[in-house]
Each structure stands twice: as structure tokens, then as C-alpha cells.
PDB file of C-alpha atoms in Angstrom:
ATOM      1  CA  MET A  10     -40.360  43.969 -18.250  1.00 60.00           C
ATOM      2  CA  GLY A  11     -36.825  45.364 -18.220  1.00 70.00           C
ATOM      3  CA  PHE A  12     -36.276  44.243 -14.634  1.00 74.00           C
ATOM      4  CA  MET A  13     -37.498  40.725 -15.420  1.00 85.00           C
ATOM      5  CA  ARG A  14     -35.165  40.474 -18.402  1.00 84.00           C
ATOM      6  CA  SER A  15     -32.239  41.607 -16.271  1.00 83.00           C
ATOM      7  CA  PHE A  16     -33.174  39.144 -13.542  1.00 88.00           C
ATOM      8  CA  ILE A  17     -33.348  36.287 -16.040  1.00 91.00           C
ATOM      9  CA  ALA A  18     -29.987  37.375 -17.453  1.00 90.00           C
ATOM     10  CA  PHE A  19     -28.463  37.357 -13.980  1.00 92.00           C
ATOM     11  CA  THR A  20     -29.928  33.899 -13.273  1.00 93.00           C
ATOM     12  CA  LEU A  21     -28.524  32.503 -16.519  1.00 95.00           C
ATOM     13  CA  LEU A  22     -25.109  33.985 -15.770  1.00 95.00           C
ATOM     14  CA  ILE A  23     -25.119  32.473 -12.273  1.00 95.00           C
ATOM     15  CA  VAL A  24     -25.904  29.077 -13.809  1.00 96.00           C
ATOM     16  CA  ALA A  25     -22.968  29.669 -16.188  1.00 96.00           C
ATOM     17  CA  VAL A  26     -20.710  30.380 -13.202  1.00 95.00           C
ATOM     18  CA  VAL A  27     -21.839  27.224 -11.396  1.00 95.00           C
ATOM     19  CA  LEU A  28     -21.280  25.116 -14.522  1.00 96.00           C
ATOM     20  CA  GLY A  29     -17.876  26.759 -14.930  1.00 95.00           C
ATOM     21  CA  PHE A  30     -16.983  25.813 -11.365  1.00 95.00           C
ATOM     22  CA  GLY A  31     -18.102  22.246 -12.051  1.00 94.00           C
ATOM     23  CA  GLY A  32     -16.110  22.103 -15.280  1.00 95.00           C
ATOM     24  CA  MET A  33     -13.009  23.475 -13.600  1.00 95.00           C
ATOM     25  CA  GLY A  34     -13.169  20.947 -10.761  1.00 94.00           C
ATOM     26  CA  ALA A  35     -13.892  18.097 -13.168  1.00 96.00           C
ATOM     27  CA  HIS A  36     -11.105  19.193 -15.504  1.00 96.00           C
ATOM     28  CA  TRP A  37      -8.563  19.258 -12.661  1.00 96.00           C
ATOM     29  CA  THR A  38      -9.738  15.876 -11.354  1.00 95.00           C
ATOM     30  CA  ASP A  39      -9.610  14.260 -14.791  1.00 96.00           C
ATOM     31  CA  ARG A  40      -6.092  15.572 -15.471  1.00 95.00           C
ATOM     32  CA  LEU A  41      -4.922  14.351 -12.081  1.00 95.00           C
ATOM     33  CA  ALA A  42      -6.421  10.896 -12.609  1.00 94.00           C
ATOM     34  CA  ARG A  43      -5.828  10.300 -16.324  1.00 95.00           C
ATOM     35  CA  THR A  44      -2.574  12.072 -17.200  1.00 94.00           C
ATOM     36  CA  PRO A  45       0.905  11.538 -15.703  1.00 94.00           C
ATOM     37  CA  ALA A  46       2.182  15.121 -15.467  1.00 93.00           C
ATOM     38  CA  PRO A  47       0.144  16.495 -12.501  1.00 93.00           C
ATOM     39  CA  MET A  48       0.946  13.636 -10.124  1.00 93.00           C
ATOM     40  CA  GLN A  49       4.583  13.654 -11.175  1.00 93.00           C
ATOM     41  CA  ARG A  50       4.756  17.366 -10.344  1.00 92.00           C
ATOM     42  CA  ILE A  51       3.194  16.625  -6.947  1.00 91.00           C
ATOM     43  CA  LEU A  52       5.354  13.646  -5.958  1.00 91.00           C
ATOM     44  CA  GLY A  53       8.396  14.158  -8.190  1.00 88.00           C
ATOM     45  CA  PRO A  54      10.291  16.380  -5.705  1.00 88.00           C
ATOM     46  CA  LEU A  55      10.210  13.542  -3.146  1.00 86.00           C
ATOM     47  CA  ALA A  56      12.914  11.767  -5.142  1.00 82.00           C
ATOM     48  CA  GLY A  57      15.442  14.126  -3.557  1.00 81.00           C
ATOM     49  CA  ASN A  58      13.922  14.120  -0.075  1.00 81.00           C
ATOM     50  CA  GLU A  59      16.427  12.726   2.455  1.00 83.00           C
ATOM     51  CA  GLN A  60      13.704  11.106   4.547  1.00 82.00           C
ATOM     52  CA  VAL A  61      12.249   9.387   1.470  1.00 84.00           C
ATOM     53  CA  VAL A  62      15.683   8.224   0.275  1.00 85.00           C
ATOM     54  CA  ALA A  63      16.459   6.774   3.711  1.00 85.00           C
ATOM     55  CA  ALA A  64      13.090   4.997   3.836  1.00 85.00           C
ATOM     56  CA  LEU A  65      13.596   3.678   0.301  1.00 86.00           C
ATOM     57  CA  LYS A  66      16.996   2.270   1.256  1.00 86.00           C
ATOM     58  CA  GLU A  67      15.478   0.461   4.209  1.00 86.00           C
ATOM     59  CA  THR A  68      12.560  -0.878   2.149  1.00 85.00           C
ATOM     60  CA  LEU A  69      14.709  -2.056  -0.770  1.00 85.00           C
ATOM     61  CA  ALA A  70      17.270  -3.705   1.514  1.00 84.00           C
ATOM     62  CA  ALA A  71      14.554  -5.558   3.412  1.00 82.00           C
ATOM     63  CA  GLU A  72      12.825  -6.727   0.216  1.00 81.00           C
ATOM     64  CA  THR A  73      16.140  -7.848  -1.331  1.00 80.00           C
ATOM     65  CA  LYS A  74      16.978  -9.909   1.736  1.00 78.00           C
ATOM     66  CA  ARG A  75      13.532 -11.470   1.623  1.00 78.00           C
ATOM     67  CA  ALA A  76      13.952 -12.381  -2.060  1.00 74.00           C
ATOM     68  CA  LEU A  77      17.387 -14.006  -1.675  1.00 73.00           C
ATOM     69  CA  PRO A  78      17.647 -17.638  -2.808  1.00 70.00           C
ATOM     70  CA  ALA A  79      17.089 -20.094   0.017  1.00 67.00           C
ATOM     71  CA  GLY A  80      20.277 -21.227   1.686  1.00 66.00           C
ATOM     72  CA  LEU A  81      22.505 -18.392   0.469  1.00 65.00           C
ATOM     73  CA  ARG A  82      22.879 -16.969   3.973  1.00 63.00           C
ATOM     74  CA  ASP A  83      23.956 -20.377   5.277  1.00 64.00           C
ATOM     75  CA  MET A  84      26.843 -20.676   2.849  1.00 68.00           C
ATOM     76  CA  PRO A  85      30.371 -20.187   4.246  1.00 67.00           C
ATOM     77  CA  VAL A  86      31.916 -16.775   3.491  1.00 61.00           C
ATOM     78  CA  LEU A  87      29.206 -15.764   1.024  1.00 65.00           C
ATOM     79  CA  GLY A  88      26.536 -15.735   3.695  1.00 62.00           C
ATOM     80  CA  GLU A  89      28.669 -13.430   5.823  1.00 65.00           C
ATOM     81  CA  GLN A  90      29.226 -10.967   2.970  1.00 75.00           C
ATOM     82  CA  ILE A  91      25.718 -10.768   1.542  1.00 77.00           C
ATOM     83  CA  ASP A  92      24.485  -7.960   3.812  1.00 77.00           C
ATOM     84  CA  GLY A  93      27.341  -5.726   2.691  1.00 81.00           C
ATOM     85  CA  VAL A  94      26.641  -6.561  -0.942  1.00 81.00           C
ATOM     86  CA  ILE A  95      22.967  -5.653  -0.507  1.00 82.00           C
ATOM     87  CA  VAL A  96      23.823  -2.313   1.122  1.00 83.00           C
ATOM     88  CA  ALA A  97      26.236  -1.500  -1.718  1.00 85.00           C
ATOM     89  CA  ALA A  98      23.625  -2.460  -4.320  1.00 83.00           C
ATOM     90  CA  VAL A  99      20.923  -0.292  -2.705  1.00 85.00           C
ATOM     91  CA  ASP A 100      23.318   2.667  -2.487  1.00 86.00           C
ATOM     92  CA  ALA A 101      24.252   2.185  -6.141  1.00 86.00           C
ATOM     93  CA  THR A 102      20.572   1.973  -7.092  1.00 86.00           C
ATOM     94  CA  LEU A 103      19.663   5.292  -5.459  1.00 85.00           C
ATOM     95  CA  ALA A 104      22.796   6.983  -6.837  1.00 84.00           C
ATOM     96  CA  ASP A 105      22.125   5.825 -10.397  1.00 82.00           C
ATOM     97  CA  PRO A 106      21.006   8.488 -12.933  1.00 83.00           C
ATOM     98  CA  GLY A 107      18.029   6.272 -13.736  1.00 83.00           C
ATOM     99  CA  VAL A 108      16.580   6.658 -10.245  1.00 85.00           C
ATOM    100  CA  LEU A 109      14.470   9.669 -11.268  1.00 88.00           C
ATOM    101  CA  ARG A 110      13.036   7.699 -14.170  1.00 90.00           C
ATOM    102  CA  ALA A 111      12.256   4.841 -11.783  1.00 90.00           C
ATOM    103  CA  TRP A 112      10.555   7.257  -9.386  1.00 92.00           C
ATOM    104  CA  ASN A 113       8.373   8.748 -12.133  1.00 92.00           C
ATOM    105  CA  GLU A 114       7.520   5.270 -13.375  1.00 93.00           C
ATOM    106  CA  SER A 115       6.523   4.281  -9.835  1.00 93.00           C
ATOM    107  CA  ILE A 116       4.237   7.319  -9.623  1.00 94.00           C
ATOM    108  CA  ASN A 117       2.676   6.559 -12.991  1.00 95.00           C
ATOM    109  CA  ARG A 118       2.094   2.846 -12.338  1.00 94.00           C
ATOM    110  CA  SER A 119       0.527   3.654  -8.969  1.00 94.00           C
ATOM    111  CA  ARG A 120      -1.819   6.258 -10.464  1.00 95.00           C
ATOM    112  CA  VAL A 121      -2.894   4.034 -13.359  1.00 95.00           C
ATOM    113  CA  ALA A 122      -3.538   1.043 -11.099  1.00 94.00           C
ATOM    114  CA  TYR A 123      -5.625   3.014  -8.603  1.00 95.00           C
ATOM    115  CA  VAL A 124      -7.722   4.735 -11.275  1.00 95.00           C
ATOM    116  CA  ALA A 125      -8.304   1.355 -12.962  1.00 94.00           C
ATOM    117  CA  ALA A 126      -9.450  -0.047  -9.607  1.00 94.00           C
ATOM    118  CA  LEU A 127     -11.837   2.905  -9.194  1.00 94.00           C
ATOM    119  CA  ASP A 128     -13.225   2.352 -12.695  1.00 92.00           C
ATOM    120  CA  SER A 129     -13.801  -1.321 -11.852  1.00 92.00           C
ATOM    121  CA  LEU A 130     -15.519  -0.362  -8.599  1.00 91.00           C
ATOM    122  CA  ARG A 131     -17.837   1.977 -10.465  1.00 89.00           C
ATOM    123  CA  GLY A 132     -18.770  -0.884 -12.781  1.00 83.00           C
ATOM    124  CA  ASP A 133     -19.269  -3.395  -9.963  1.00 82.00           C
ATOM    125  CA  GLU A 134     -20.241  -1.995  -6.562  1.00 76.00           C
ATOM    126  CA  ALA A 135     -19.874  -5.452  -5.008  1.00 79.00           C
ATOM    127  CA  LEU A 136     -16.095  -5.122  -5.272  1.00 84.00           C
ATOM    128  CA  GLU A 137     -14.046  -4.388  -2.178  1.00 89.00           C
ATOM    129  CA  SER A 138     -12.857  -0.838  -1.595  1.00 91.00           C
ATOM    130  CA  PRO A 139      -9.511  -0.630  -3.480  1.00 92.00           C
ATOM    131  CA  THR A 140      -6.272  -0.128  -1.588  1.00 92.00           C
ATOM    132  CA  LEU A 141      -4.053   2.721  -2.714  1.00 92.00           C
ATOM    133  CA  TRP A 142      -0.656   1.177  -3.457  1.00 92.00           C
ATOM    134  CA  PHE A 143       2.618   2.881  -4.318  1.00 92.00           C
ATOM    135  CA  ASN A 144       4.378   0.675  -6.846  1.00 92.00           C
ATOM    136  CA  LEU A 145       8.107   0.357  -6.150  1.00 90.00           C
ATOM    137  CA  THR A 146       8.717  -2.334  -8.779  1.00 89.00           C
ATOM    138  CA  PRO A 147      10.850  -0.035 -11.002  1.00 90.00           C
ATOM    139  CA  PHE A 148      13.252   0.352  -8.057  1.00 86.00           C
ATOM    140  CA  ALA A 149      13.291  -3.401  -7.518  1.00 84.00           C
ATOM    141  CA  GLU A 150      14.119  -3.935 -11.205  1.00 84.00           C
ATOM    142  CA  LEU A 151      16.895  -1.334 -11.097  1.00 85.00           C
ATOM    143  CA  GLY A 152      18.152  -2.792  -7.809  1.00 82.00           C
ATOM    144  CA  ALA A 153      18.371  -6.301  -9.240  1.00 80.00           C
ATOM    145  CA  THR A 154      20.612  -4.997 -12.019  1.00 82.00           C
ATOM    146  CA  LYS A 155      22.818  -3.126  -9.547  1.00 81.00           C
ATOM    147  CA  LEU A 156      23.033  -6.175  -7.285  1.00 80.00           C
ATOM    148  CA  LEU A 157      24.686  -8.173 -10.065  1.00 78.00           C
ATOM    149  CA  GLU A 158      26.969  -5.254 -10.912  1.00 79.00           C
ATOM    150  CA  VAL A 159      28.366  -4.737  -7.414  1.00 78.00           C
ATOM    151  CA  ALA A 160      28.414  -8.376  -6.261  1.00 76.00           C
ATOM    152  CA  PRO A 161      31.643 -10.392  -6.597  1.00 76.00           C
ATOM    153  CA  GLU A 162      31.668 -13.112  -9.269  1.00 77.00           C
ATOM    154  CA  ALA A 163      31.191 -15.810  -6.633  1.00 73.00           C
ATOM    155  CA  PHE A 164      27.670 -14.490  -5.952  1.00 72.00           C
ATOM    156  CA  HIS A 165      26.490 -14.398  -9.567  1.00 73.00           C
ATOM    157  CA  PRO A 166      25.341 -18.052  -9.893  1.00 73.00           C
ATOM    158  CA  HIS A 167      23.148 -17.547  -6.822  1.00 69.00           C
ATOM    159  CA  LEU A 168      21.902 -14.005  -7.535  1.00 72.00           C
ATOM    160  CA  SER A 169      20.951 -14.872 -11.107  1.00 71.00           C
ATOM    161  CA  GLN A 170      18.172 -16.954  -9.532  1.00 69.00           C
ATOM    162  CA  LEU A 171      16.727 -13.822  -7.911  1.00 72.00           C
ATOM    163  CA  GLN A 172      13.147 -13.263  -9.055  1.00 71.00           C
ATOM    164  CA  VAL A 173      11.971  -9.635  -9.284  1.00 70.00           C
ATOM    165  CA  THR A 174       8.359  -9.638  -8.156  1.00 76.00           C
ATOM    166  CA  GLU A 175       5.957  -6.720  -7.946  1.00 82.00           C
ATOM    167  CA  LEU A 176       6.898  -4.537  -4.991  1.00 86.00           C
ATOM    168  CA  ARG A 177       4.053  -2.382  -3.682  1.00 88.00           C
ATOM    169  CA  LEU A 178       3.796  -0.170  -0.626  1.00 89.00           C
ATOM    170  CA  PRO A 179       0.276   0.163   0.860  1.00 90.00           C
ATOM    171  CA  LEU A 180      -0.768   3.776   1.419  1.00 89.00           C
ATOM    172  CA  GLY A 181      -4.200   3.016   2.805  1.00 88.00           C
ATOM    173  CA  GLN A 182      -7.644   1.639   2.034  1.00 89.00           C
ATOM    174  CA  PRO A 183     -10.410   4.274   2.173  1.00 89.00           C
ATOM    175  CA  PRO A 184     -13.843   3.259   3.521  1.00 90.00           C
ATOM    176  CA  ALA A 185     -16.169   1.723   0.968  1.00 89.00           C
ATOM    177  CA  SER A 186     -18.484   4.747   0.913  1.00 89.00           C
ATOM    178  CA  LEU A 187     -15.588   7.139   0.302  1.00 90.00           C
ATOM    179  CA  SER A 188     -14.116   4.940  -2.423  1.00 91.00           C
ATOM    180  CA  LYS A 189     -17.526   4.803  -4.132  1.00 93.00           C
ATOM    181  CA  SER A 190     -17.765   8.608  -4.044  1.00 93.00           C
ATOM    182  CA  ILE A 191     -14.226   8.971  -5.397  1.00 92.00           C
ATOM    183  CA  ALA A 192     -14.951   6.446  -8.162  1.00 94.00           C
ATOM    184  CA  ASP A 193     -18.149   8.275  -9.166  1.00 94.00           C
ATOM    185  CA  GLY A 194     -16.321  11.614  -9.118  1.00 94.00           C
ATOM    186  CA  VAL A 195     -13.440  10.350 -11.244  1.00 94.00           C
ATOM    187  CA  GLY A 196     -15.915   8.857 -13.709  1.00 93.00           C
ATOM    188  CA  ALA A 197     -18.019  12.021 -13.927  1.00 94.00           C
ATOM    189  CA  ALA A 198     -14.903  14.173 -14.314  1.00 95.00           C
ATOM    190  CA  ARG A 199     -14.407  12.845 -17.851  1.00 95.00           C
ATOM    191  CA  ASN A 200     -17.385  15.002 -18.878  1.00 95.00           C
ATOM    192  CA  TRP A 201     -15.609  18.278 -18.091  1.00 96.00           C
ATOM    193  CA  PRO A 202     -15.842  19.622 -21.684  1.00 96.00           C
ATOM    194  CA  TYR A 203     -19.645  19.519 -21.469  1.00 97.00           C
ATOM    195  CA  PHE A 204     -19.574  21.653 -18.331  1.00 96.00           C
ATOM    196  CA  TYR A 205     -17.515  24.290 -20.123  1.00 96.00           C
ATOM    197  CA  VAL A 206     -19.774  24.212 -23.198  1.00 97.00           C
ATOM    198  CA  GLY A 207     -22.846  24.557 -20.993  1.00 96.00           C
ATOM    199  CA  ALA A 208     -21.265  27.462 -19.128  1.00 95.00           C
ATOM    200  CA  ALA A 209     -20.498  29.242 -22.407  1.00 95.00           C
ATOM    201  CA  LEU A 210     -24.026  28.727 -23.731  1.00 96.00           C
ATOM    202  CA  PHE A 211     -25.669  30.023 -20.543  1.00 95.00           C
ATOM    203  CA  ALA A 212     -23.298  33.000 -20.482  1.00 94.00           C
ATOM    204  CA  VAL A 213     -24.167  33.933 -24.055  1.00 93.00           C
ATOM    205  CA  GLY A 214     -27.854  33.409 -23.321  1.00 92.00           C
ATOM    206  CA  GLY A 215     -27.638  35.618 -20.240  1.00 90.00           C
ATOM    207  CA  LEU A 216     -25.936  38.469 -22.075  1.00 90.00           C
ATOM    208  CA  ALA A 217     -28.385  38.190 -24.957  1.00 90.00           C
ATOM    209  CA  THR A 218     -31.425  38.192 -22.676  1.00 88.00           C
ATOM    210  CA  GLY A 219     -30.625  41.241 -20.552  1.00 79.00           C
ATOM    211  CA  THR A 220     -31.485  44.822 -21.419  1.00 81.00           C
ATOM    212  CA  ARG A 221     -28.828  47.185 -22.759  1.00 81.00           C
ATOM    213  CA  ARG A 222     -27.798  48.246 -19.267  1.00 85.00           C
ATOM    214  CA  GLY A 223     -29.126  45.311 -17.270  1.00 85.00           C
ATOM    215  CA  ARG A 224     -26.987  42.687 -18.987  1.00 89.00           C
ATOM    216  CA  TRP A 225     -23.810  44.429 -17.863  1.00 91.00           C
ATOM    217  CA  ILE A 226     -25.068  44.839 -14.315  1.00 91.00           C
ATOM    218  CA  ALA A 227     -25.881  41.120 -14.323  1.00 91.00           C
ATOM    219  CA  LEU A 228     -22.390  40.316 -15.657  1.00 93.00           C
ATOM    220  CA  ALA A 229     -20.708  42.423 -12.967  1.00 93.00           C
ATOM    221  CA  LEU A 230     -22.788  40.805 -10.215  1.00 94.00           C
ATOM    222  CA  ALA A 231     -22.105  37.324 -11.608  1.00 94.00           C
ATOM    223  CA  GLY A 232     -18.384  38.167 -11.627  1.00 94.00           C
ATOM    224  CA  VAL A 233     -18.584  39.191  -7.981  1.00 95.00           C
ATOM    225  CA  PHE A 234     -20.427  35.957  -7.195  1.00 95.00           C
ATOM    226  CA  ALA A 235     -17.736  33.955  -9.006  1.00 95.00           C
ATOM    227  CA  ALA A 236     -14.890  35.774  -7.261  1.00 94.00           C
ATOM    228  CA  VAL A 237     -16.439  35.282  -3.815  1.00 94.00           C
ATOM    229  CA  GLY A 238     -17.178  31.633  -4.561  1.00 93.00           C
ATOM    230  CA  LEU A 239     -13.627  31.026  -5.748  1.00 93.00           C
ATOM    231  CA  TRP A 240     -12.160  32.813  -2.753  1.00 93.00           C
ATOM    232  CA  PHE A 241     -14.272  30.749  -0.350  1.00 93.00           C
ATOM    233  CA  GLY A 242     -13.562  27.451  -2.126  1.00 90.00           C
ATOM    234  CA  ARG A 243      -9.835  28.082  -2.314  1.00 90.00           C
ATOM    235  CA  SER A 244      -9.788  29.082   1.369  1.00 90.00           C
ATOM    236  CA  VAL A 245     -11.458  25.799   2.320  1.00 88.00           C
ATOM    237  CA  VAL A 246      -9.015  23.790   0.198  1.00 87.00           C
ATOM    238  CA  GLU A 247      -6.063  25.540   1.856  1.00 83.00           C
ATOM    239  CA  THR A 248      -7.190  24.189   5.248  1.00 82.00           C
ATOM    240  CA  VAL A 249      -7.000  20.554   4.085  1.00 76.00           C
ATOM    241  CA  GLY A 250      -4.160  18.713   5.774  1.00 68.00           C
ATOM    242  CA  PHE A 251      -2.931  15.247   6.622  1.00 63.00           C
ATOM    243  CA  PRO A 252      -1.063  14.009   9.695  1.00 64.00           C
ATOM    244  CA  ALA A 253       2.659  13.791   9.024  1.00 64.00           C
ATOM    245  CA  GLY A 254       4.672  10.654   9.782  1.00 67.00           C
ATOM    246  CA  ASP A 255       8.157   9.200   9.512  1.00 69.00           C
ATOM    247  CA  SER A 256       7.419   6.162   7.358  1.00 78.00           C
ATOM    248  CA  LEU A 257       7.718   6.207   3.576  1.00 82.00           C
ATOM    249  CA  ALA A 258       3.967   5.609   3.220  1.00 84.00           C
ATOM    250  CA  ALA A 259       3.173   8.524   5.560  1.00 84.00           C
ATOM    251  CA  VAL A 260       5.487  10.900   3.670  1.00 85.00           C
ATOM    252  CA  ILE A 261       3.903   9.954   0.341  1.00 88.00           C
ATOM    253  CA  ARG A 262       0.352  10.300   1.700  1.00 87.00           C
ATOM    254  CA  THR A 263       1.133  13.721   3.166  1.00 86.00           C
ATOM    255  CA  SER A 264       2.753  14.860  -0.079  1.00 87.00           C
ATOM    256  CA  ILE A 265      -0.250  13.730  -2.140  1.00 89.00           C
ATOM    257  CA  VAL A 266      -2.592  15.816   0.026  1.00 87.00           C
ATOM    258  CA  SER A 267      -0.405  18.918   0.336  1.00 88.00           C
ATOM    259  CA  GLY A 268       0.772  18.739  -3.285  1.00 89.00           C
ATOM    260  CA  GLY A 269      -2.761  18.124  -4.525  1.00 91.00           C
ATOM    261  CA  THR A 270      -3.956  21.179  -2.622  1.00 91.00           C
ATOM    262  CA  GLN A 271      -1.245  23.326  -4.191  1.00 91.00           C
ATOM    263  CA  SER A 272      -2.006  21.874  -7.624  1.00 92.00           C
ATOM    264  CA  PHE A 273      -5.696  22.801  -7.265  1.00 93.00           C
ATOM    265  CA  LEU A 274      -4.872  26.337  -6.146  1.00 93.00           C
ATOM    266  CA  GLU A 275      -2.560  26.847  -9.120  1.00 93.00           C
ATOM    267  CA  PHE A 276      -5.128  25.386 -11.517  1.00 93.00           C
ATOM    268  CA  THR A 277      -7.922  27.676 -10.295  1.00 92.00           C
ATOM    269  CA  GLN A 278      -5.833  30.863 -10.129  1.00 93.00           C
ATOM    270  CA  PRO A 279      -6.640  31.899 -13.731  1.00 93.00           C
ATOM    271  CA  ALA A 280     -10.357  31.601 -12.939  1.00 93.00           C
ATOM    272  CA  LEU A 281      -9.964  34.391 -10.389  1.00 92.00           C
ATOM    273  CA  TYR A 282      -8.598  36.656 -13.114  1.00 93.00           C
ATOM    274  CA  VAL A 283     -11.554  35.734 -15.319  1.00 93.00           C
ATOM    275  CA  ALA A 284     -13.946  36.653 -12.494  1.00 94.00           C
ATOM    276  CA  TYR A 285     -12.189  39.982 -11.931  1.00 94.00           C
ATOM    277  CA  GLY A 286     -12.287  40.589 -15.680  1.00 94.00           C
ATOM    278  CA  ALA A 287     -16.043  39.903 -15.778  1.00 93.00           C
ATOM    279  CA  VAL A 288     -16.586  42.481 -13.033  1.00 93.00           C
ATOM    280  CA  ALA A 289     -14.453  45.037 -14.882  1.00 94.00           C
ATOM    281  CA  VAL A 290     -16.171  44.394 -18.235  1.00 92.00           C
ATOM    282  CA  GLY A 291     -19.577  44.543 -16.578  1.00 90.00           C
ATOM    283  CA  LEU A 292     -18.847  47.890 -14.919  1.00 91.00           C
ATOM    284  CA  LEU A 293     -17.421  49.262 -18.156  1.00 91.00           C
ATOM    285  CA  GLY A 294     -20.504  48.058 -20.021  1.00 87.00           C
ATOM    286  CA  VAL A 295     -22.787  49.750 -17.485  1.00 84.00           C
ATOM    287  CA  LEU A 296     -20.868  53.009 -17.914  1.00 86.00           C
ATOM    288  CA  ILE A 297     -21.040  52.888 -21.713  1.00 84.00           C
ATOM    289  CA  ALA A 298     -24.705  51.860 -21.720  1.00 75.00           C
ATOM    290  CA  SER A 299     -25.535  54.740 -19.358  1.00 73.00           C
ATOM    291  CA  GLN A 300     -23.752  57.239 -21.638  1.00 71.00           C
ATOM    292  CA  VAL A 301     -25.621  55.923 -24.692  1.00 61.00           C
ATOM    293  CA  THR A 302     -28.971  56.139 -22.856  1.00 58.00           C
ATOM    294  CA  ARG A 303     -28.374  59.762 -21.879  1.00 57.00           C
ATOM    295  CA  LYS A 304     -27.758  60.693 -25.488  1.00 52.00           C
TER     296      LYS A 304
END
């Protein structure tokens, strides 16, 4: 009877560990998808990356030239000077103190748009797999202001006609099956509190079910199981990589993967301490229970 109670206790504690793992993964996913801070920590440092700044200059200059009013380049004198004005405006844009705010706003708009597209896909599977876009519109808006600031007065009547449209950089379009899985995962991740509550209930049930000594043995073994599972999962995550590239889109994609990996490792680090603590408490409980039994 005592062995069966201890076995049931161990089983309940293992279920608690599994639910805890699920809650932890869902919690991290939900924070990444629904709140701005994690993605800003992942991509924020790119604002000072020389490769990213150079790629941004090239992208903004090209988009500004494309958006110029028709016929401006054909005008005497002004048409010859416009390229220099654009270069000066782009340099002023990326040197402005507001560039960090624009970068964070770009990150946030991109995250919100992609998660909204995933939510729509989950509601209507007939929709096309959503493209992951990086929204550069805040830079375009800042650039339009700088263009008027640095341009000579003769350009103002023409540049005031400049229309700032949404500027988005495509990062890729995952296959439909992958997008569906991501959408389902992001949707399910909102239930992370229930995973934690379930884990707590099963843990309490396991400790209450076991015998005086058996419950602590079960807790120590469950802690070992949790520690090994965390070690294996974190080791697998550390192997995830993405091919590097020179383009702005490639740099952002690579940073999302590498930064997301680091974010997950940091988020799960406390769980390792909890697992080690469970092992220590379990062993201590076994020792105390053994002393009480002898008396």
C-alpha cells in the first residue's frame, strides 16, 4: 500500500512538472507575442549595429527617391542637387535622437501586425500564410521631416507634396503548415496561467498522497526529472541557428532567432533553480522522515 501511494505521488508530481514546462513555454511565448518589451530587448541593440545602419541608409534613400514628386529630377539645378539632399536627410534621420524611438516603434508595429495576422489565420484557415514584415514607416515619417529641414527653400514647394506611405521590409513567408502551427501555439499560449495552476494542484496532490517518507523521495525524483528535462530542452534550443546574410532583412531574421534563443534561456534559468531546490528539499525531507521513523 505504501509503495502504491508513493508511486501515485511520483506520477502526480511528474504531471506537475510537465504542466509546469508547458506553462513556462506558453508564458514565454505569450510575453514575446503580446508585450513589447521582450522583442525590443531582442532587436533593440540592432539600432547601433553598423551593418544595420548602413542597410537602413540604403533602404531609406531608395524609398525616398521612389517617392519623389514626378518631374522633380528633370528640373534644372534642383534635379541635379536632389541626390545630395536625400543623402543629407537620411544621415540626419539616423543621427537624430529620435531614431531609437523610431526603431522601437518599428519593432512594436511589426510584432503587433504579425500576431494579428496569426490570430486571423487561426480564425480562418482559408487565409494565406501571413508574411512577416518589418515596418520601417516610423523611419520614413522621421525622414520626411528631416528632408524638409535640410533641403534648401527652393525644394520645399515640391517636397511638401511628398506622401509618406507605409514602408515595410519583407522578412519571409513561412509555409502554410508552419504558420498554422505558430498561430495555434500563439493562441494556446494565452492559457499559460491555467498550466501553472494545474501544476500547483498536481504538486500539492502528489505531496499529500505520498507516505511520510515516500512523498519526499517522489519530490526528489521529480526534481531530478525536471532538471534533466530542462537541461535537455535548453541544450536543444542552444543549437537553433539561422543562416547569416548581409541584407537588412537577413540581419533582422538572424537576430530574431539568436535573440529569441537567448531570451528563452534567460527565461527558463530560474526553473533550473526550482528543480535543484526540489531535489534538495526532497532529500532533506527523506532524511528528516527517516529520523522520525527511527524514533
